[in-house]
PDB file of C-alpha atoms and ligand atoms in Angstrom:
ATOM      1  CA  MET U   1      -0.376 -22.718  12.221  1.00 89.00           C
ATOM      2  CA  ASN U   2       2.259 -22.222  14.913  1.00 94.00           C
ATOM      3  CA  ASP U   3       4.111 -18.921  15.447  1.00 96.00           C
ATOM      4  CA  GLU U   4       7.353 -20.206  13.959  1.00 97.00           C
ATOM      5  CA  ILE U   5       5.702 -21.108  10.650  1.00 98.00           C
ATOM      6  CA  PHE U   6       3.698 -17.876  10.634  1.00 98.00           C
ATOM      7  CA  GLU U   7       6.902 -15.859  11.073  1.00 98.00           C
ATOM      8  CA  LYS U   8       8.573 -17.680   8.170  1.00 98.00           C
ATOM      9  CA  TYR U   9       5.646 -16.859   5.885  1.00 98.00           C
ATOM     10  CA  ILE U  10       5.851 -13.221   7.023  1.00 98.00           C
ATOM     11  CA  GLU U  11       9.613 -13.087   6.473  1.00 98.00           C
ATOM     12  CA  ALA U  12       9.322 -14.615   2.972  1.00 98.00           C
ATOM     13  CA  GLY U  13       6.566 -12.111   2.170  1.00 98.00           C
ATOM     14  CA  ALA U  14       8.556  -9.099   3.353  1.00 98.00           C
ATOM     15  CA  ILE U  15      11.578 -10.124   1.292  1.00 98.00           C
ATOM     16  CA  ALA U  16       9.486 -10.822  -1.816  1.00 98.00           C
ATOM     17  CA  SER U  17       7.602  -7.543  -1.534  1.00 98.00           C
ATOM     18  CA  ARG U  18      10.722  -5.414  -1.105  1.00 98.00           C
ATOM     19  CA  ILE U  19      12.655  -7.093  -3.899  1.00 98.00           C
ATOM     20  CA  LEU U  20       9.741  -7.046  -6.351  1.00 98.00           C
ATOM     21  CA  ARG U  21       9.072  -3.331  -5.773  1.00 98.00           C
ATOM     22  CA  GLU U  22      12.748  -2.407  -6.120  1.00 98.00           C
ATOM     23  CA  GLY U  23      13.274  -4.751  -9.063  1.00 98.00           C
ATOM     24  CA  ALA U  24      10.285  -3.416 -10.993  1.00 98.00           C
ATOM     25  CA  LYS U  25      11.994  -0.017 -11.123  1.00 98.00           C
ATOM     26  CA  GLY U  26      14.609  -1.603 -13.388  1.00 97.00           C
ATOM     27  CA  ILE U  27      12.058  -2.120 -16.170  1.00 98.00           C
ATOM     28  CA  ARG U  28      12.867   0.624 -18.651  1.00 98.00           C
ATOM     29  CA  ILE U  29      12.858   0.850 -22.440  1.00 98.00           C
ATOM     30  CA  GLY U  30      16.127  -0.638 -23.739  1.00 98.00           C
ATOM     31  CA  GLU U  31      16.924  -2.676 -20.586  1.00 98.00           C
ATOM     32  CA  SER U  32      17.612  -6.380 -21.206  1.00 98.00           C
ATOM     33  CA  TYR U  33      15.254  -9.035 -19.840  1.00 98.00           C
ATOM     34  CA  PHE U  34      18.201 -11.229 -18.933  1.00 98.00           C
ATOM     35  CA  ASP U  35      20.063  -8.628 -16.866  1.00 98.00           C
ATOM     36  CA  LEU U  36      16.925  -7.518 -15.053  1.00 98.00           C
ATOM     37  CA  VAL U  37      15.842 -11.038 -14.093  1.00 98.00           C
ATOM     38  CA  GLU U  38      19.312 -12.186 -13.080  1.00 98.00           C
ATOM     39  CA  SER U  39      19.782  -9.147 -10.836  1.00 98.00           C
ATOM     40  CA  ILE U  40      16.423  -9.617  -9.089  1.00 98.00           C
ATOM     41  CA  GLU U  41      17.015 -13.343  -8.571  1.00 98.00           C
ATOM     42  CA  SER U  42      20.479 -12.621  -7.068  1.00 98.00           C
ATOM     43  CA  LYS U  43      18.953 -10.229  -4.540  1.00 98.00           C
ATOM     44  CA  VAL U  44      16.732 -13.024  -3.200  1.00 98.00           C
ATOM     45  CA  ARG U  45      19.780 -15.211  -2.649  1.00 96.00           C
ATOM     46  CA  GLU U  46      21.714 -12.290  -1.075  1.00 97.00           C
ATOM     47  CA  GLU U  47      18.884 -11.974   1.491  1.00 95.00           C
ATOM     48  CA  GLY U  48      19.492 -15.582   2.512  1.00 95.00           C
ATOM     49  CA  ALA U  49      16.123 -16.641   1.074  1.00 98.00           C
ATOM     50  CA  SER U  50      15.450 -18.952  -1.883  1.00 98.00           C
ATOM     51  CA  LEU U  51      13.472 -18.725  -5.093  1.00 98.00           C
ATOM     52  CA  ALA U  52      10.251 -20.723  -4.993  1.00 98.00           C
ATOM     53  CA  PHE U  53      10.316 -20.617  -8.815  1.00 98.00           C
ATOM     54  CA  PRO U  54      12.327 -18.791 -11.484  1.00 98.00           C
ATOM     55  CA  LEU U  55      11.345 -15.128 -11.720  1.00 98.00           C
ATOM     56  CA  ASN U  56       8.586 -15.010 -14.351  1.00 98.00           C
ATOM     57  CA  LEU U  57       8.814 -12.126 -16.789  1.00 98.00           C
ATOM     58  CA  SER U  58       5.941 -12.298 -19.256  1.00 98.00           C
ATOM     59  CA  ILE U  59       5.288  -9.571 -21.821  1.00 98.00           C
ATOM     60  CA  ASN U  60       2.093  -8.302 -23.501  1.00 98.00           C
ATOM     61  CA  GLU U  61      -0.169 -11.261 -24.452  1.00 98.00           C
ATOM     62  CA  ASP U  62       2.046 -13.670 -22.509  1.00 98.00           C
ATOM     63  CA  ALA U  63       0.362 -14.034 -19.119  1.00 98.00           C
ATOM     64  CA  ALA U  64       2.717 -16.349 -17.253  1.00 98.00           C
ATOM     65  CA  HIS U  65       5.607 -18.833 -17.261  1.00 98.00           C
ATOM     66  CA  ASP U  66       8.081 -16.948 -19.397  1.00 98.00           C
ATOM     67  CA  THR U  67      11.573 -16.297 -18.062  1.00 98.00           C
ATOM     68  CA  PRO U  68      14.714 -15.401 -20.027  1.00 98.00           C
ATOM     69  CA  SER U  69      16.498 -18.203 -21.845  1.00 97.00           C
ATOM     70  CA  PRO U  70      20.258 -18.714 -21.261  1.00 94.00           C
ATOM     71  CA  ALA U  71      21.149 -16.435 -24.205  1.00 92.00           C
ATOM     72  CA  ASP U  72      18.065 -14.214 -24.273  1.00 97.00           C
ATOM     73  CA  ILE U  73      18.596 -11.056 -26.334  1.00 98.00           C
ATOM     74  CA  ARG U  74      15.204  -9.434 -25.765  1.00 98.00           C
ATOM     75  CA  ILE U  75      14.951  -5.871 -24.456  1.00 98.00           C
ATOM     76  CA  PHE U  76      12.006  -3.829 -23.175  1.00 98.00           C
ATOM     77  CA  GLU U  77      10.272  -1.776 -25.834  1.00 98.00           C
ATOM     78  CA  LYS U  78       7.908   1.188 -25.831  1.00 98.00           C
ATOM     79  CA  GLY U  79       4.325   0.026 -25.330  1.00 98.00           C
ATOM     80  CA  ASP U  80       5.221  -3.179 -23.472  1.00 98.00           C
ATOM     81  CA  VAL U  81       3.095  -4.483 -20.611  1.00 98.00           C
ATOM     82  CA  ALA U  82       5.563  -6.432 -18.446  1.00 98.00           C
ATOM     83  CA  LYS U  83       4.510  -8.806 -15.682  1.00 98.00           C
ATOM     84  CA  LEU U  84       7.014  -9.777 -12.955  1.00 98.00           C
ATOM     85  CA  ASP U  85       5.931 -12.745 -10.806  1.00 98.00           C
ATOM     86  CA  LEU U  86       8.270 -13.525  -7.902  1.00 98.00           C
ATOM     87  CA  GLY U  87       8.196 -16.516  -5.548  1.00 98.00           C
ATOM     88  CA  VAL U  88      10.414 -16.515  -2.449  1.00 98.00           C
ATOM     89  CA  HIS U  89      10.612 -19.144   0.241  1.00 98.00           C
ATOM     90  CA  VAL U  90      12.117 -19.260   3.703  1.00 98.00           C
ATOM     91  CA  ASP U  91      12.629 -22.857   4.808  1.00 97.00           C
ATOM     92  CA  GLY U  92       9.979 -23.920   2.279  1.00 98.00           C
ATOM     93  CA  PHE U  93       7.329 -21.374   3.352  1.00 98.00           C
ATOM     94  CA  ILE U  94       6.381 -19.485   0.217  1.00 98.00           C
ATOM     95  CA  ALA U  95       5.444 -15.923  -0.687  1.00 98.00           C
ATOM     96  CA  ASP U  96       4.123 -15.439  -4.220  1.00 98.00           C
ATOM     97  CA  THR U  97       3.630 -11.890  -5.538  1.00 98.00           C
ATOM     98  CA  ALA U  98       3.371 -10.196  -8.900  1.00 98.00           C
ATOM     99  CA  THR U  99       3.081  -6.752 -10.396  1.00 98.00           C
ATOM    100  CA  THR U 100       2.804  -5.195 -13.853  1.00 98.00           C
ATOM    101  CA  ILE U 101       4.843  -2.371 -15.346  1.00 98.00           C
ATOM    102  CA  ASP U 102       3.377  -0.353 -18.188  1.00 98.00           C
ATOM    103  CA  LEU U 103       5.721   1.045 -20.838  1.00 98.00           C
ATOM    104  CA  GLY U 104       2.745   2.293 -22.866  1.00 98.00           C
ATOM    105  CA  ASN U 105      -0.608   3.884 -22.104  1.00 98.00           C
ATOM    106  CA  ASN U 106      -2.344   1.046 -20.318  1.00 98.00           C
ATOM    107  CA  SER U 107      -3.017   2.473 -16.863  1.00 98.00           C
ATOM    108  CA  LEU U 108      -6.695   1.434 -16.966  1.00 98.00           C
ATOM    109  CA  LEU U 109      -5.747  -2.174 -17.740  1.00 98.00           C
ATOM    110  CA  LEU U 110      -3.296  -2.202 -14.824  1.00 98.00           C
ATOM    111  CA  ALA U 111      -5.897  -0.616 -12.543  1.00 98.00           C
ATOM    112  CA  ALA U 112      -8.295  -3.447 -13.421  1.00 98.00           C
ATOM    113  CA  SER U 113      -6.087  -6.260 -12.096  1.00 98.00           C
ATOM    114  CA  GLU U 114      -4.870  -4.150  -9.161  1.00 98.00           C
ATOM    115  CA  ASN U 115      -8.378  -3.226  -8.019  1.00 98.00           C
ATOM    116  CA  ALA U 116      -9.523  -6.800  -8.580  1.00 98.00           C
ATOM    117  CA  LEU U 117      -6.812  -8.027  -6.229  1.00 98.00           C
ATOM    118  CA  GLU U 118      -7.748  -5.487  -3.536  1.00 98.00           C
ATOM    119  CA  ALA U 119     -11.460  -6.315  -3.861  1.00 98.00           C
ATOM    120  CA  ALA U 120     -10.739 -10.034  -3.477  1.00 98.00           C
ATOM    121  CA  ILE U 121      -8.483  -9.462  -0.447  1.00 98.00           C
ATOM    122  CA  LYS U 122     -11.325  -7.528   1.253  1.00 98.00           C
ATOM    123  CA  LYS U 123     -13.569 -10.612   0.896  1.00 98.00           C
ATOM    124  CA  VAL U 124     -11.157 -13.003   2.632  1.00 98.00           C
ATOM    125  CA  ARG U 125     -12.396 -14.334   5.992  1.00 98.00           C
ATOM    126  CA  PRO U 126     -13.322 -17.742   7.387  1.00 98.00           C
ATOM    127  CA  GLY U 127     -16.619 -18.864   5.848  1.00 97.00           C
ATOM    128  CA  ALA U 128     -16.235 -16.905   2.596  1.00 97.00           C
ATOM    129  CA  THR U 129     -15.969 -19.053  -0.526  1.00 96.00           C
ATOM    130  CA  ALA U 130     -13.326 -18.962  -3.224  1.00 97.00           C
ATOM    131  CA  GLY U 131     -16.165 -18.311  -5.701  1.00 96.00           C
ATOM    132  CA  GLU U 132     -17.046 -15.046  -3.905  1.00 97.00           C
ATOM    133  CA  LEU U 133     -13.456 -13.871  -4.353  1.00 97.00           C
ATOM    134  CA  GLY U 134     -13.671 -14.799  -8.038  1.00 98.00           C
ATOM    135  CA  ALA U 135     -16.892 -12.803  -8.415  1.00 97.00           C
ATOM    136  CA  ALA U 136     -15.197  -9.720  -6.931  1.00 98.00           C
ATOM    137  CA  VAL U 137     -12.258 -10.135  -9.334  1.00 98.00           C
ATOM    138  CA  GLN U 138     -14.561 -10.558 -12.341  1.00 98.00           C
ATOM    139  CA  HIS U 139     -16.638  -7.506 -11.420  1.00 98.00           C
ATOM    140  CA  GLU U 140     -13.657  -5.153 -11.068  1.00 98.00           C
ATOM    141  CA  ILE U 141     -12.150  -6.267 -14.373  1.00 98.00           C
ATOM    142  CA  GLU U 142     -15.318  -6.427 -16.485  1.00 98.00           C
ATOM    143  CA  SER U 143     -16.609  -3.095 -15.169  1.00 98.00           C
ATOM    144  CA  ARG U 144     -13.492  -1.507 -16.702  1.00 98.00           C
ATOM    145  CA  GLY U 145     -14.130  -3.164 -20.067  1.00 98.00           C
ATOM    146  CA  TYR U 146     -11.591  -6.004 -19.868  1.00 98.00           C
ATOM    147  CA  ARG U 147     -11.784  -9.776 -19.487  1.00 98.00           C
ATOM    148  CA  PRO U 148     -10.489 -11.721 -16.480  1.00 98.00           C
ATOM    149  CA  ILE U 149      -8.452 -14.746 -17.536  1.00 98.00           C
ATOM    150  CA  ALA U 150     -10.809 -17.550 -16.609  1.00 97.00           C
ATOM    151  CA  ASN U 151      -8.387 -20.467 -16.926  1.00 97.00           C
ATOM    152  CA  LEU U 152      -5.731 -19.081 -14.583  1.00 98.00           C
ATOM    153  CA  THR U 153      -6.324 -19.137 -10.830  1.00 97.00           C
ATOM    154  CA  GLY U 154      -4.852 -18.218  -7.508  1.00 98.00           C
ATOM    155  CA  HIS U 155      -3.715 -21.208  -5.499  1.00 98.00           C
ATOM    156  CA  GLY U 156      -3.135 -22.540  -2.025  1.00 98.00           C
ATOM    157  CA  LEU U 157       0.440 -22.774  -0.746  1.00 98.00           C
ATOM    158  CA  ASP U 158       2.138 -25.155   1.643  1.00 98.00           C
ATOM    159  CA  ARG U 159       5.679 -25.979   2.670  1.00 98.00           C
ATOM    160  CA  TYR U 160       7.594 -26.554  -0.605  1.00 97.00           C
ATOM    161  CA  VAL U 161       4.201 -26.800  -2.351  1.00 97.00           C
ATOM    162  CA  LEU U 162       3.262 -24.138  -4.901  1.00 97.00           C
ATOM    163  CA  HIS U 163      -0.166 -25.340  -5.923  1.00 96.00           C
ATOM    164  CA  ARG U 164      -2.758 -26.943  -3.692  1.00 96.00           C
ATOM    165  CA  ALA U 165      -6.339 -26.286  -2.580  1.00 95.00           C
ATOM    166  CA  PRO U 166      -7.937 -23.815  -2.410  1.00 96.00           C
ATOM    167  CA  SER U 167      -8.009 -22.701  -6.018  1.00 96.00           C
ATOM    168  CA  ILE U 168      -9.020 -19.012  -6.235  1.00 97.00           C
ATOM    169  CA  PRO U 169     -10.832 -18.360  -9.529  1.00 97.00           C
ATOM    170  CA  ASN U 170     -10.736 -15.114 -11.485  1.00 98.00           C
ATOM    171  CA  VAL U 171     -14.425 -15.418 -12.317  1.00 97.00           C
ATOM    172  CA  GLY U 172     -17.437 -15.873 -10.045  1.00 95.00           C
ATOM    173  CA  ASN U 173     -18.969 -19.263  -9.389  1.00 82.00           C
ATOM    174  CA  ASN U 174     -21.273 -20.718  -6.776  1.00 73.00           C
ATOM    175  CA  LYS U 175     -18.915 -23.427  -5.734  1.00 75.00           C
ATOM    176  CA  GLY U 176     -15.367 -23.374  -4.562  1.00 86.00           C
ATOM    177  CA  THR U 177     -13.669 -24.041  -1.278  1.00 94.00           C
ATOM    178  CA  THR U 178     -14.974 -22.453   1.897  1.00 97.00           C
ATOM    179  CA  LEU U 179     -12.079 -20.518   3.427  1.00 97.00           C
ATOM    180  CA  GLU U 180     -10.797 -21.447   6.878  1.00 98.00           C
ATOM    181  CA  GLU U 181      -8.517 -19.769   9.381  1.00 97.00           C
ATOM    182  CA  GLY U 182      -4.863 -20.703   8.769  1.00 97.00           C
ATOM    183  CA  MET U 183      -5.208 -21.263   5.016  1.00 98.00           C
ATOM    184  CA  VAL U 184      -2.401 -19.720   2.971  1.00 98.00           C
ATOM    185  CA  PHE U 185      -3.008 -18.824  -0.662  1.00 98.00           C
ATOM    186  CA  ALA U 186      -2.092 -16.510  -3.497  1.00 98.00           C
ATOM    187  CA  ILE U 187      -4.747 -14.395  -5.223  1.00 98.00           C
ATOM    188  CA  GLU U 188      -3.700 -13.424  -8.755  1.00 98.00           C
ATOM    189  CA  PRO U 189      -6.160 -11.637 -11.019  1.00 98.00           C
ATOM    190  CA  PHE U 190      -5.224 -11.256 -14.680  1.00 98.00           C
ATOM    191  CA  ALA U 191      -6.988  -8.612 -16.803  1.00 98.00           C
ATOM    192  CA  SER U 192      -6.844  -8.967 -20.580  1.00 98.00           C
ATOM    193  CA  THR U 193      -7.746  -7.014 -23.714  1.00 98.00           C
ATOM    194  CA  GLY U 194      -7.964 -10.404 -25.468  1.00 98.00           C
ATOM    195  CA  SER U 195     -10.188 -13.474 -25.149  1.00 98.00           C
ATOM    196  CA  GLY U 196      -9.879 -14.057 -21.395  1.00 98.00           C
ATOM    197  CA  HIS U 197      -8.387 -17.501 -21.978  1.00 98.00           C
ATOM    198  CA  VAL U 198      -4.746 -18.547 -22.210  1.00 98.00           C
ATOM    199  CA  GLY U 199      -3.290 -21.294 -24.333  1.00 98.00           C
ATOM    200  CA  GLU U 200       0.168 -22.875 -24.377  1.00 98.00           C
ATOM    201  CA  LYS U 201       2.953 -21.546 -26.586  1.00 98.00           C
ATOM    202  CA  SER U 202       5.753 -23.841 -27.752  1.00 97.00           C
ATOM    203  CA  ARG U 203       8.328 -21.947 -25.671  1.00 98.00           C
ATOM    204  CA  VAL U 204       9.312 -23.774 -22.445  1.00 97.00           C
ATOM    205  CA  GLU U 205      11.911 -22.303 -20.069  1.00 98.00           C
ATOM    206  CA  ILE U 206      10.645 -23.563 -16.705  1.00 98.00           C
ATOM    207  CA  TYR U 207      10.611 -27.154 -15.437  1.00 98.00           C
ATOM    208  CA  SER U 208      10.092 -29.065 -12.216  1.00 97.00           C
ATOM    209  CA  GLN U 209      11.103 -32.525 -11.079  1.00 96.00           C
ATOM    210  CA  ILE U 210       8.067 -34.790 -10.684  1.00 95.00           C
ATOM    211  CA  SER U 211       9.689 -38.190 -10.192  1.00 93.00           C
ATOM    212  CA  GLN U 212      12.585 -39.486  -8.105  1.00 90.00           C
ATOM    213  CA  LYS U 213      13.319 -42.450 -10.361  1.00 89.00           C
ATOM    214  CA  PRO U 214      17.045 -42.724 -11.218  1.00 88.00           C
ATOM    215  CA  VAL U 215      18.340 -41.546 -14.599  1.00 91.00           C
ATOM    216  CA  ARG U 216      21.396 -42.927 -16.413  1.00 90.00           C
ATOM    217  CA  ASN U 217      22.232 -40.262 -18.988  1.00 92.00           C
ATOM    218  CA  PRO U 218      25.154 -38.129 -17.635  1.00 92.00           C
ATOM    219  CA  ALA U 219      23.618 -34.812 -18.733  1.00 93.00           C
ATOM    220  CA  ALA U 220      20.319 -35.768 -17.080  1.00 95.00           C
ATOM    221  CA  ARG U 221      22.107 -36.787 -13.886  1.00 94.00           C
ATOM    222  CA  ALA U 222      23.978 -33.479 -13.822  1.00 93.00           C
ATOM    223  CA  ILE U 223      20.699 -31.564 -14.129  1.00 95.00           C
ATOM    224  CA  LEU U 224      19.073 -33.521 -11.312  1.00 95.00           C
ATOM    225  CA  GLU U 225      22.168 -32.902  -9.188  1.00 92.00           C
ATOM    226  CA  ILE U 226      21.643 -29.144  -9.608  1.00 91.00           C
ATOM    227  CA  VAL U 227      17.921 -29.230  -8.817  1.00 93.00           C
ATOM    228  CA  ARG U 228      17.697 -31.997  -6.217  1.00 88.00           C
ATOM    229  CA  ASP U 229      17.630 -29.637  -3.218  1.00 91.00           C
ATOM    230  CA  ARG U 230      14.607 -27.816  -4.684  1.00 95.00           C
ATOM    231  CA  HIS U 231      12.098 -30.302  -3.203  1.00 95.00           C
ATOM    232  CA  GLY U 232      10.331 -30.403  -6.572  1.00 95.00           C
ATOM    233  CA  LEU U 233      10.003 -26.609  -6.871  1.00 98.00           C
ATOM    234  CA  PRO U 234      10.396 -25.283 -10.436  1.00 98.00           C
ATOM    235  CA  PHE U 235      13.725 -24.307 -11.973  1.00 98.00           C
ATOM    236  CA  SER U 236      14.851 -22.491 -15.092  1.00 97.00           C
ATOM    237  CA  ARG U 237      16.797 -23.718 -18.125  1.00 96.00           C
ATOM    238  CA  ARG U 238      18.856 -20.546 -17.543  1.00 96.00           C
ATOM    239  CA  TRP U 239      20.062 -21.943 -14.174  1.00 96.00           C
ATOM    240  CA  LEU U 240      21.660 -24.978 -15.813  1.00 95.00           C
ATOM    241  CA  THR U 241      25.149 -25.085 -17.206  1.00 85.00           C
ATOM    242  CA  GLU U 242      25.346 -28.641 -18.527  1.00 80.00           C
ATOM    243  CA  ARG U 243      26.222 -29.174 -22.194  1.00 82.00           C
ATOM    244  CA  LYS U 244      23.574 -31.175 -24.027  1.00 88.00           C
ATOM    245  CA  GLN U 245      21.082 -30.001 -21.397  1.00 92.00           C
ATOM    246  CA  ASP U 246      18.314 -29.359 -23.919  1.00 93.00           C
ATOM    247  CA  ILE U 247      18.371 -32.932 -25.219  1.00 94.00           C
ATOM    248  CA  ALA U 248      18.391 -34.190 -21.631  1.00 95.00           C
ATOM    249  CA  LEU U 249      15.512 -31.892 -20.628  1.00 96.00           C
ATOM    250  CA  SER U 250      13.350 -33.141 -23.522  1.00 95.00           C
ATOM    251  CA  ALA U 251      14.147 -36.758 -22.707  1.00 95.00           C
ATOM    252  CA  MET U 252      13.298 -36.242 -19.033  1.00 96.00           C
ATOM    253  CA  VAL U 253       9.966 -34.625 -19.926  1.00 97.00           C
ATOM    254  CA  ARG U 254       9.160 -37.638 -22.147  1.00 96.00           C
ATOM    255  CA  SER U 255      10.089 -40.089 -19.371  1.00 95.00           C
ATOM    256  CA  GLN U 256       7.994 -38.068 -16.880  1.00 96.00           C
ATOM    257  CA  THR U 257      10.948 -37.231 -14.672  1.00 96.00           C
ATOM    258  CA  LEU U 258      10.366 -33.521 -15.329  1.00 97.00           C
ATOM    259  CA  HIS U 259       7.313 -31.428 -16.046  1.00 97.00           C
ATOM    260  CA  GLY U 260       7.705 -28.508 -18.466  1.00 98.00           C
ATOM    261  CA  TYR U 261       5.657 -25.322 -18.103  1.00 98.00           C
ATOM    262  CA  PRO U 262       4.945 -23.748 -21.515  1.00 98.00           C
ATOM    263  CA  VAL U 263       4.460 -19.988 -21.735  1.00 98.00           C
ATOM    264  CA  LEU U 264       0.737 -19.248 -21.290  1.00 98.00           C
ATOM    265  CA  ALA U 265      -0.637 -16.556 -23.589  1.00 98.00           C
ATOM    266  CA  ASP U 266      -3.881 -14.891 -24.591  1.00 98.00           C
ATOM    267  CA  ILE U 267      -4.432 -14.166 -28.317  1.00 98.00           C
ATOM    268  CA  ALA U 268      -1.621 -12.531 -30.319  1.00 98.00           C
ATOM    269  CA  GLY U 269      -1.621  -8.751 -30.045  1.00 98.00           C
ATOM    270  CA  SER U 270      -3.593  -8.642 -26.785  1.00 98.00           C
ATOM    271  CA  LEU U 271      -2.308  -7.170 -23.518  1.00 98.00           C
ATOM    272  CA  VAL U 272      -2.507  -8.839 -20.106  1.00 98.00           C
ATOM    273  CA  SER U 273      -1.890  -7.296 -16.679  1.00 98.00           C
ATOM    274  CA  GLN U 274      -1.495  -9.204 -13.403  1.00 98.00           C
ATOM    275  CA  HIS U 275      -1.322  -8.360  -9.711  1.00 98.00           C
ATOM    276  CA  GLU U 276      -0.759 -10.943  -6.993  1.00 98.00           C
ATOM    277  CA  HIS U 277      -0.467 -11.149  -3.221  1.00 98.00           C
ATOM    278  CA  THR U 278      -0.154 -14.014  -0.737  1.00 98.00           C
ATOM    279  CA  VAL U 279      -2.543 -14.046   2.235  1.00 98.00           C
ATOM    280  CA  ILE U 280      -2.969 -16.009   5.463  1.00 98.00           C
ATOM    281  CA  VAL U 281      -6.578 -16.311   6.630  1.00 98.00           C
ATOM    282  CA  THR U 282      -7.068 -15.064  10.215  1.00 98.00           C
ATOM    283  CA  ALA U 283     -10.090 -15.209  12.572  1.00 97.00           C
ATOM    284  CA  ASP U 284     -11.604 -12.016  11.146  1.00 96.00           C
ATOM    285  CA  GLY U 285      -9.959 -11.486   7.755  1.00 98.00           C
ATOM    286  CA  CYS U 286      -6.425 -12.034   6.519  1.00 98.00           C
ATOM    287  CA  VAL U 287      -2.830 -10.945   6.746  1.00 98.00           C
ATOM    288  CA  VAL U 288      -1.267 -10.019   3.400  1.00 98.00           C
ATOM    289  CA  THR U 289       2.307 -11.290   3.665  1.00 98.00           C
ATOM    290  CA  THR U 290       3.561  -9.576   0.479  1.00 98.00           C
ATOM    291  CA  ARG U 291       2.461  -5.948   1.058  1.00 96.00           C
TER     292      ARG U 291
HETATM  293 CO1   CO Z   1       0.988 -17.519  -8.021  1.00 85.73          CO
END
């Protein structure tokens, strides 16, 4: 990795870290999801950076991939466990970071994912395996009486690419990629009071373009016009203004022009916490870009 690219990763990380920390303070009982998310997303744009994906705000058993709908009326309530997952890019170089805010009495649950993240970061160096990081995550979470979410993983990052090798598991295994200097990836432990597995809900608010083939429908064309400079990075239904957009979105998912990301949730009534940082592997450890 050359210095110019390294600096862009660092810049994206610094912006993401600052905005996530400040933005999380806005999570209070009675505050609207919509207002909070819109204000945090605007700050990224004000910094001259871009969103690598719509700000994810996932509550309680929802682990990932929720974001407010265009007319979302939900507000934060007492007892909520709210996850904010922010992706920022500078010229395509991505920082991915998440934190959890507790509006109840769940400090031990939050400590589980937070300590899991720190334990995994300590293991990062060339020659370590992704499975060793997963084992550290699993130990920290299970020793506190919770379950790591086994079917969600951290992921490698590249220019305009959100998911690539290495995959960083949240449970130990003997396999997995051997880490090398210069690799960039996000580590994101999830701790759950539920089953430790997520399934898909019917709610879909986030999409990405997966094909460049031309579309004829005017509403579909208008949507692709809005998202074409995203290089395939995800976007939100909330960012669109086209009438008939929902019909067009469904049609484009069916024709495999778009991919939809359903909300991922553990069992109803469970609580999930998440902490995430992006790291760059160095000769003797790693740099955490999102501290
Ligand atoms: Co991530």
